[in-house]
């Protein structure tokens, strides 16, 4: 059989004028538009630009036209520095649809690009020339061995081209099988070199080539096939310029065939058997490539879907942050009005009943909590010790003697006898406490203790650290700010009543999160929810989503309940208070723990 030769002699260009002839208007159907050879000039020029990266050579010309001078799908002419390419490989694409200069456009015509990569491998690695007077049969065998050698060498430098080289095998090998120039044992040996040689350089897989391997072993015999395998394996290690070694391997190839051929019977239908075996191999590679392509497409689609979902999630979070900012701005207004979920003032439903002066017990509780918060926020000073060969620092006599000994011994002194200790004060973390109190009708018992707790926590936070902030929101269907996130301690206790209906905990958490930055690290953060959680499913789902976001961000969330019929909000730390009057102490303890855990 004939290998796909990498060396071609120059030939005259055929007359292409007939392709430009026009139909006469004789009543026949109009001719279908055809691409002229001139339209492929741009494609050839762009292929030449890509050939530089594929072959590492910038001295080559690529010509692309319908049909080739050599008759092969493509050919490399070393003496002319030219790669010839058959435009028919791009079928059914037309030249205006092909843009090889754009990286990635080759995915639309993998068969044509695979042949082009094969020729690029020849251009990069088939640089040896046959000496004058060489045996044509030996040269033919060398060219046969060269096919898999150049692909293996190309795969070392560009492993990502393996998919295209696999595709080119179907385009280049099958025509040689169908129209062999060699017969009998040499035909089977040529098929083994083209198929099994590509297996041994990693282009094809062993499982895919099993049909050809079994048939060649049956026709050639195990001993001859092993000998030929050693020859093409040795040829794969041949240097690109080493014509002598390459021809020596080709001579061994011919000698092995000459010695074994007389004793081997040749099946009458050998060509059909080889064509069938090679067809099985090519079908197997096509199925493998299709499966890999489908898996890659599925992975790409999964990544695209994931990216789309992440983008939608980011957009949803951004929209939620904008809504939370608007809610916080409307709730923490200076007038103290009650607002609806859309931020507009509510005409009715304000739970605030008035204000009063704090009692002596509340003032004492605020002072105790302030001291507890300062103690919890205190951080020991950090010490950093460094050594140096010169002052300042405390002299370490052992290190000084070691340094003198090193100097006396004639070595470079490495001991550093002076130790300097630098002490730094650790910053005190501020406190952020948000309280959301349910003012529906079932929570009337919590009004007085929560009002007291809100004032105590706000007063203690202001006395502890000027950067500490607290806020309290009463919520039913509407939202009302009882205390606001300011640096000034409230002078009076805001009292309220619980006569509302429905619940809007989700928006209350959003307002507290934005107003106090509960999602941002760097502070002791605590959200206290005083509620029995007897909500509808939609209200519960919105609240649980907000709670999960806060806990994920590192904010502690505490739920205080007053009755045994209360429900637990998932994600919160539940604390049941049989005595409502113990709510201020529970909130103060949770705030102290939150600031103590801050790092």
JSON list of C-alpha atoms in Angstrom, two decimals, residues 349-352 436-444 447 473-480 482 496-503 530-531:
[
{"chain": "A", "resi": 349, "resn": "UNK", "atom": "CA", "xyz": [-50.66, 50.59, 63.40]},
{"chain": "A", "resi": 350, "resn": "UNK", "atom": "CA", "xyz": [-47.88, 52.38, 65.29]},
{"chain": "A", "resi": 351, "resn": "UNK", "atom": "CA", "xyz": [-47.21, 50.23, 68.39]},
{"chain": "A", "resi": 352, "resn": "UNK", "atom": "CA", "xyz": [-45.30, 52.95, 70.29]},
{"chain": "A", "resi": 436, "resn": "UNK", "atom": "CA", "xyz": [-36.46, 42.34, 66.39]},
{"chain": "A", "resi": 437, "resn": "UNK", "atom": "CA", "xyz": [-39.56, 42.06, 68.56]},
{"chain": "A", "resi": 438, "resn": "UNK", "atom": "CA", "xyz": [-42.84, 40.60, 67.38]},
{"chain": "A", "resi": 439, "resn": "UNK", "atom": "CA", "xyz": [-45.76, 42.93, 68.24]},
{"chain": "A", "resi": 440, "resn": "UNK", "atom": "CA", "xyz": [-48.57, 40.66, 67.10]},
{"chain": "A", "resi": 441, "resn": "UNK", "atom": "CA", "xyz": [-51.35, 40.12, 69.59]},
{"chain": "A", "resi": 442, "resn": "UNK", "atom": "CA", "xyz": [-49.84, 36.93, 71.08]},
{"chain": "A", "resi": 443, "resn": "UNK", "atom": "CA", "xyz": [-46.65, 38.73, 72.22]},
{"chain": "A", "resi": 444, "resn": "UNK", "atom": "CA", "xyz": [-48.14, 41.31, 74.61]},
{"chain": "A", "resi": 447, "resn": "UNK", "atom": "CA", "xyz": [-43.49, 44.38, 75.51]},
{"chain": "A", "resi": 473, "resn": "UNK", "atom": "CA", "xyz": [-37.42, 47.15, 65.49]},
{"chain": "A", "resi": 474, "resn": "UNK", "atom": "CA", "xyz": [-40.98, 46.25, 66.37]},
{"chain": "A", "resi": 475, "resn": "UNK", "atom": "CA", "xyz": [-42.65, 44.34, 63.56]},
{"chain": "A", "resi": 476, "resn": "UNK", "atom": "CA", "xyz": [-46.03, 42.97, 62.64]},
{"chain": "A", "resi": 477, "resn": "UNK", "atom": "CA", "xyz": [-47.18, 43.67, 59.11]},
{"chain": "A", "resi": 478, "resn": "UNK", "atom": "CA", "xyz": [-45.44, 47.06, 59.43]},
{"chain": "A", "resi": 479, "resn": "UNK", "atom": "CA", "xyz": [-42.04, 48.07, 60.82]},
{"chain": "A", "resi": 480, "resn": "UNK", "atom": "CA", "xyz": [-41.35, 50.56, 63.61]},
{"chain": "A", "resi": 482, "resn": "UNK", "atom": "CA", "xyz": [-37.84, 51.64, 68.77]},
{"chain": "A", "resi": 496, "resn": "UNK", "atom": "CA", "xyz": [-44.89, 49.92, 73.04]},
{"chain": "A", "resi": 497, "resn": "UNK", "atom": "CA", "xyz": [-47.83, 47.57, 72.88]},
{"chain": "A", "resi": 498, "resn": "UNK", "atom": "CA", "xyz": [-48.59, 44.42, 70.84]},
{"chain": "A", "resi": 499, "resn": "UNK", "atom": "CA", "xyz": [-51.85, 44.65, 68.94]},
{"chain": "A", "resi": 500, "resn": "UNK", "atom": "CA", "xyz": [-50.73, 43.86, 65.40]},
{"chain": "A", "resi": 501, "resn": "UNK", "atom": "CA", "xyz": [-51.51, 41.09, 62.97]},
{"chain": "A", "resi": 502, "resn": "UNK", "atom": "CA", "xyz": [-49.41, 39.14, 60.45]},
{"chain": "A", "resi": 503, "resn": "UNK", "atom": "CA", "xyz": [-45.61, 39.21, 60.51]},
{"chain": "A", "resi": 530, "resn": "UNK", "atom": "CA", "xyz": [-38.28, 37.88, 70.33]},
{"chain": "A", "resi": 531, "resn": "UNK", "atom": "CA", "xyz": [-41.18, 35.94, 68.86]}
]
